[in-house]
């Protein structure tokens, strides 16, 4: 899969059963991409999902195991589960570098966006 532009990122704690994701403060001027590739090693085939974005400020939830919602133009991905949460890396600078490399045995499935009457809904 070629890299795709991320429109929004959301985060919630790995053990949060609600459907609410806190929106991350993305820099609009820096690249925000997701790249999904398959790889094979001695244990078989696995899927590698890489996210990269710059954040305007720190979000404490990112320093603990969490679940990430990646919103694209026409679909979204959920990365992380209660059993295998995501563990992003956040590096401080003028802007915060947010990266995530998430490996799974099954291919991440894009969930098609459902149109909403309220354009700001996430």
PDB file of C-alpha atoms in Angstrom:
ATOM      1  CA  UNK A   1       0.000   0.000   0.000  1.00  0.00           C
ATOM      2  CA  UNK A   2       1.326   3.424  -0.825  1.00  0.00           C
ATOM      3  CA  UNK A   3       1.561   6.064   1.864  1.00  0.00           C
ATOM      4  CA  UNK A   4      -1.674   7.889   2.584  1.00  0.00           C
ATOM      5  CA  UNK A   5      -2.314  11.280   4.143  1.00  0.00           C
ATOM      6  CA  UNK A   6      -3.691  11.252   7.680  1.00  0.00           C
ATOM      7  CA  UNK A   7      -6.462  13.789   8.265  1.00  0.00           C
ATOM      8  CA  UNK A   8      -6.877  13.224  12.016  1.00  0.00           C
ATOM      9  CA  UNK A   9      -5.440  11.094  14.783  1.00  0.00           C
ATOM     10  CA  UNK A  10      -7.209  10.123  17.976  1.00  0.00           C
ATOM     11  CA  UNK A  11      -6.069   8.287  21.099  1.00  0.00           C
ATOM     12  CA  UNK A  12      -7.672   6.527  24.037  1.00  0.00           C
ATOM     13  CA  UNK A  13      -6.317   4.398  26.881  1.00  0.00           C
ATOM     14  CA  UNK A  14      -5.862   0.702  26.039  1.00  0.00           C
ATOM     15  CA  UNK A  15      -8.497  -0.291  28.618  1.00  0.00           C
ATOM     16  CA  UNK A  16     -11.067   2.409  27.757  1.00  0.00           C
ATOM     17  CA  UNK A  17     -14.221   0.668  26.511  1.00  0.00           C
ATOM     18  CA  UNK A  18     -15.917   3.870  25.328  1.00  0.00           C
ATOM     19  CA  UNK A  19     -15.976   4.837  21.670  1.00  0.00           C
ATOM     20  CA  UNK A  20     -14.467   8.270  22.421  1.00  0.00           C
ATOM     21  CA  UNK A  21     -10.994   9.112  21.097  1.00  0.00           C
ATOM     22  CA  UNK A  22      -9.201  12.305  22.170  1.00  0.00           C
ATOM     23  CA  UNK A  23      -8.168  14.167  19.029  1.00  0.00           C
ATOM     24  CA  UNK A  24      -4.429  14.791  18.746  1.00  0.00           C
ATOM     25  CA  UNK A  25      -3.220  18.341  17.969  1.00  0.00           C
ATOM     26  CA  UNK A  26      -1.664  17.725  14.538  1.00  0.00           C
ATOM     27  CA  UNK A  27       0.540  20.254  12.817  1.00  0.00           C
ATOM     28  CA  UNK A  28      -1.233  21.158   9.565  1.00  0.00           C
ATOM     29  CA  UNK A  29       2.007  22.175   7.850  1.00  0.00           C
ATOM     30  CA  UNK A  30       3.973  18.942   8.439  1.00  0.00           C
ATOM     31  CA  UNK A  31       3.517  15.606   6.636  1.00  0.00           C
ATOM     32  CA  UNK A  32       1.173  13.097   8.316  1.00  0.00           C
ATOM     33  CA  UNK A  33       1.352   9.632   6.770  1.00  0.00           C
ATOM     34  CA  UNK A  34       0.400   6.002   7.274  1.00  0.00           C
ATOM     35  CA  UNK A  35       2.201   3.181   5.472  1.00  0.00           C
ATOM     36  CA  UNK A  36       1.080  -0.477   5.675  1.00  0.00           C
ATOM     37  CA  UNK A  37       3.376  -3.219   4.379  1.00  0.00           C
ATOM     38  CA  UNK A  38       3.635  -6.977   4.717  1.00  0.00           C
ATOM     39  CA  UNK A  39       6.841  -8.663   5.837  1.00  0.00           C
ATOM     40  CA  UNK A  40       7.890 -12.226   6.397  1.00  0.00           C
ATOM     41  CA  UNK A  41      10.320 -13.634   8.941  1.00  0.00           C
ATOM     42  CA  UNK A  42      10.952 -16.997  10.635  1.00  0.00           C
ATOM     43  CA  UNK A  43       7.556 -16.758  12.381  1.00  0.00           C
ATOM     44  CA  UNK A  44       5.642 -16.213   9.140  1.00  0.00           C
ATOM     45  CA  UNK A  45       3.858 -13.285   7.531  1.00  0.00           C
ATOM     46  CA  UNK A  46       3.063 -10.160   9.542  1.00  0.00           C
ATOM     47  CA  UNK A  47       1.805  -6.652   8.779  1.00  0.00           C
ATOM     48  CA  UNK A  48       3.769  -3.550   9.674  1.00  0.00           C
ATOM     49  CA  UNK A  49       1.899  -0.258  10.041  1.00  0.00           C
ATOM     50  CA  UNK A  50       3.956   2.943  10.349  1.00  0.00           C
ATOM     51  CA  UNK A  51       2.507   6.310  11.326  1.00  0.00           C
ATOM     52  CA  UNK A  52       4.356   9.593  11.265  1.00  0.00           C
ATOM     53  CA  UNK A  53       3.098  13.043  12.256  1.00  0.00           C
ATOM     54  CA  UNK A  54       4.076  16.189  14.133  1.00  0.00           C
ATOM     55  CA  UNK A  55       2.034  17.337  17.129  1.00  0.00           C
ATOM     56  CA  UNK A  56       1.642  20.904  18.359  1.00  0.00           C
ATOM     57  CA  UNK A  57       1.779  19.847  22.030  1.00  0.00           C
ATOM     58  CA  UNK A  58       2.150  16.779  24.231  1.00  0.00           C
ATOM     59  CA  UNK A  59      -0.761  14.455  25.070  1.00  0.00           C
ATOM     60  CA  UNK A  60      -0.167  12.387  28.241  1.00  0.00           C
ATOM     61  CA  UNK A  61      -2.174   9.387  26.923  1.00  0.00           C
ATOM     62  CA  UNK A  62       0.561   8.803  24.319  1.00  0.00           C
ATOM     63  CA  UNK A  63       3.097   7.878  27.010  1.00  0.00           C
ATOM     64  CA  UNK A  64       1.118   4.798  28.099  1.00  0.00           C
ATOM     65  CA  UNK A  65      -0.189   1.785  26.154  1.00  0.00           C
ATOM     66  CA  UNK A  66      -3.088   3.062  24.052  1.00  0.00           C
ATOM     67  CA  UNK A  67      -5.351   2.591  21.052  1.00  0.00           C
ATOM     68  CA  UNK A  68      -4.942   4.925  18.071  1.00  0.00           C
ATOM     69  CA  UNK A  69      -7.611   5.916  15.534  1.00  0.00           C
ATOM     70  CA  UNK A  70      -6.188   6.995  12.179  1.00  0.00           C
ATOM     71  CA  UNK A  71      -8.641   9.009  10.089  1.00  0.00           C
ATOM     72  CA  UNK A  72      -8.105   9.188   6.320  1.00  0.00           C
ATOM     73  CA  UNK A  73     -10.252  10.923   3.701  1.00  0.00           C
ATOM     74  CA  UNK A  74     -12.652   8.026   3.128  1.00  0.00           C
ATOM     75  CA  UNK A  75     -11.891   5.512   5.897  1.00  0.00           C
ATOM     76  CA  UNK A  76     -10.152   4.983   9.213  1.00  0.00           C
ATOM     77  CA  UNK A  77      -7.987   2.405  10.988  1.00  0.00           C
ATOM     78  CA  UNK A  78      -7.916   1.365  14.627  1.00  0.00           C
ATOM     79  CA  UNK A  79      -4.430   0.367  15.773  1.00  0.00           C
ATOM     80  CA  UNK A  80      -4.111  -1.432  19.092  1.00  0.00           C
ATOM     81  CA  UNK A  81      -6.370  -3.611  21.205  1.00  0.00           C
ATOM     82  CA  UNK A  82      -6.714  -4.392  24.897  1.00  0.00           C
ATOM     83  CA  UNK A  83      -4.575  -7.502  24.310  1.00  0.00           C
ATOM     84  CA  UNK A  84      -1.978  -5.775  22.112  1.00  0.00           C
ATOM     85  CA  UNK A  85      -2.023  -2.003  22.680  1.00  0.00           C
ATOM     86  CA  UNK A  86      -0.087   0.494  20.588  1.00  0.00           C
ATOM     87  CA  UNK A  87       3.033   2.061  22.083  1.00  0.00           C
ATOM     88  CA  UNK A  88       3.818   5.274  20.178  1.00  0.00           C
ATOM     89  CA  UNK A  89       7.088   7.144  20.412  1.00  0.00           C
ATOM     90  CA  UNK A  90       6.956  10.886  21.066  1.00  0.00           C
ATOM     91  CA  UNK A  91      10.129  12.993  20.735  1.00  0.00           C
ATOM     92  CA  UNK A  92      10.212  16.571  21.931  1.00  0.00           C
ATOM     93  CA  UNK A  93      11.425  19.454  19.783  1.00  0.00           C
ATOM     94  CA  UNK A  94       9.882  22.646  18.372  1.00  0.00           C
ATOM     95  CA  UNK A  95       7.032  20.326  17.436  1.00  0.00           C
ATOM     96  CA  UNK A  96       6.583  16.845  18.893  1.00  0.00           C
ATOM     97  CA  UNK A  97       7.510  13.971  16.552  1.00  0.00           C
ATOM     98  CA  UNK A  98       4.863  11.243  16.820  1.00  0.00           C
ATOM     99  CA  UNK A  99       5.730   7.858  15.347  1.00  0.00           C
ATOM    100  CA  UNK A 100       4.173   4.446  15.732  1.00  0.00           C
ATOM    101  CA  UNK A 101       5.268   1.116  14.325  1.00  0.00           C
ATOM    102  CA  UNK A 102       2.551  -1.465  14.965  1.00  0.00           C
ATOM    103  CA  UNK A 103       2.994  -5.115  13.967  1.00  0.00           C
ATOM    104  CA  UNK A 104       0.162  -7.620  13.704  1.00  0.00           C
ATOM    105  CA  UNK A 105      -0.487 -11.060  12.217  1.00  0.00           C
ATOM    106  CA  UNK A 106      -3.587  -9.854  10.381  1.00  0.00           C
ATOM    107  CA  UNK A 107      -3.762  -7.039   7.856  1.00  0.00           C
ATOM    108  CA  UNK A 108      -5.215  -3.815   9.317  1.00  0.00           C
ATOM    109  CA  UNK A 109      -8.702  -3.348   7.910  1.00  0.00           C
ATOM    110  CA  UNK A 110      -9.836   0.048   6.668  1.00  0.00           C
ATOM    111  CA  UNK A 111     -13.261   0.879   8.051  1.00  0.00           C
ATOM    112  CA  UNK A 112     -15.272   2.932   5.591  1.00  0.00           C
ATOM    113  CA  UNK A 113     -16.380   6.328   6.804  1.00  0.00           C
ATOM    114  CA  UNK A 114     -20.046   6.820   7.561  1.00  0.00           C
ATOM    115  CA  UNK A 115     -21.242  10.251   6.463  1.00  0.00           C
ATOM    116  CA  UNK A 116     -22.511  12.464   9.229  1.00  0.00           C
ATOM    117  CA  UNK A 117     -24.792  15.500   9.119  1.00  0.00           C
ATOM    118  CA  UNK A 118     -22.406  17.384  11.427  1.00  0.00           C
ATOM    119  CA  UNK A 119     -19.172  17.986   9.469  1.00  0.00           C
ATOM    120  CA  UNK A 120     -17.020  18.365  12.599  1.00  0.00           C
ATOM    121  CA  UNK A 121     -17.920  14.959  14.056  1.00  0.00           C
ATOM    122  CA  UNK A 122     -15.030  12.619  14.667  1.00  0.00           C
TER     123      UNK A 122
END
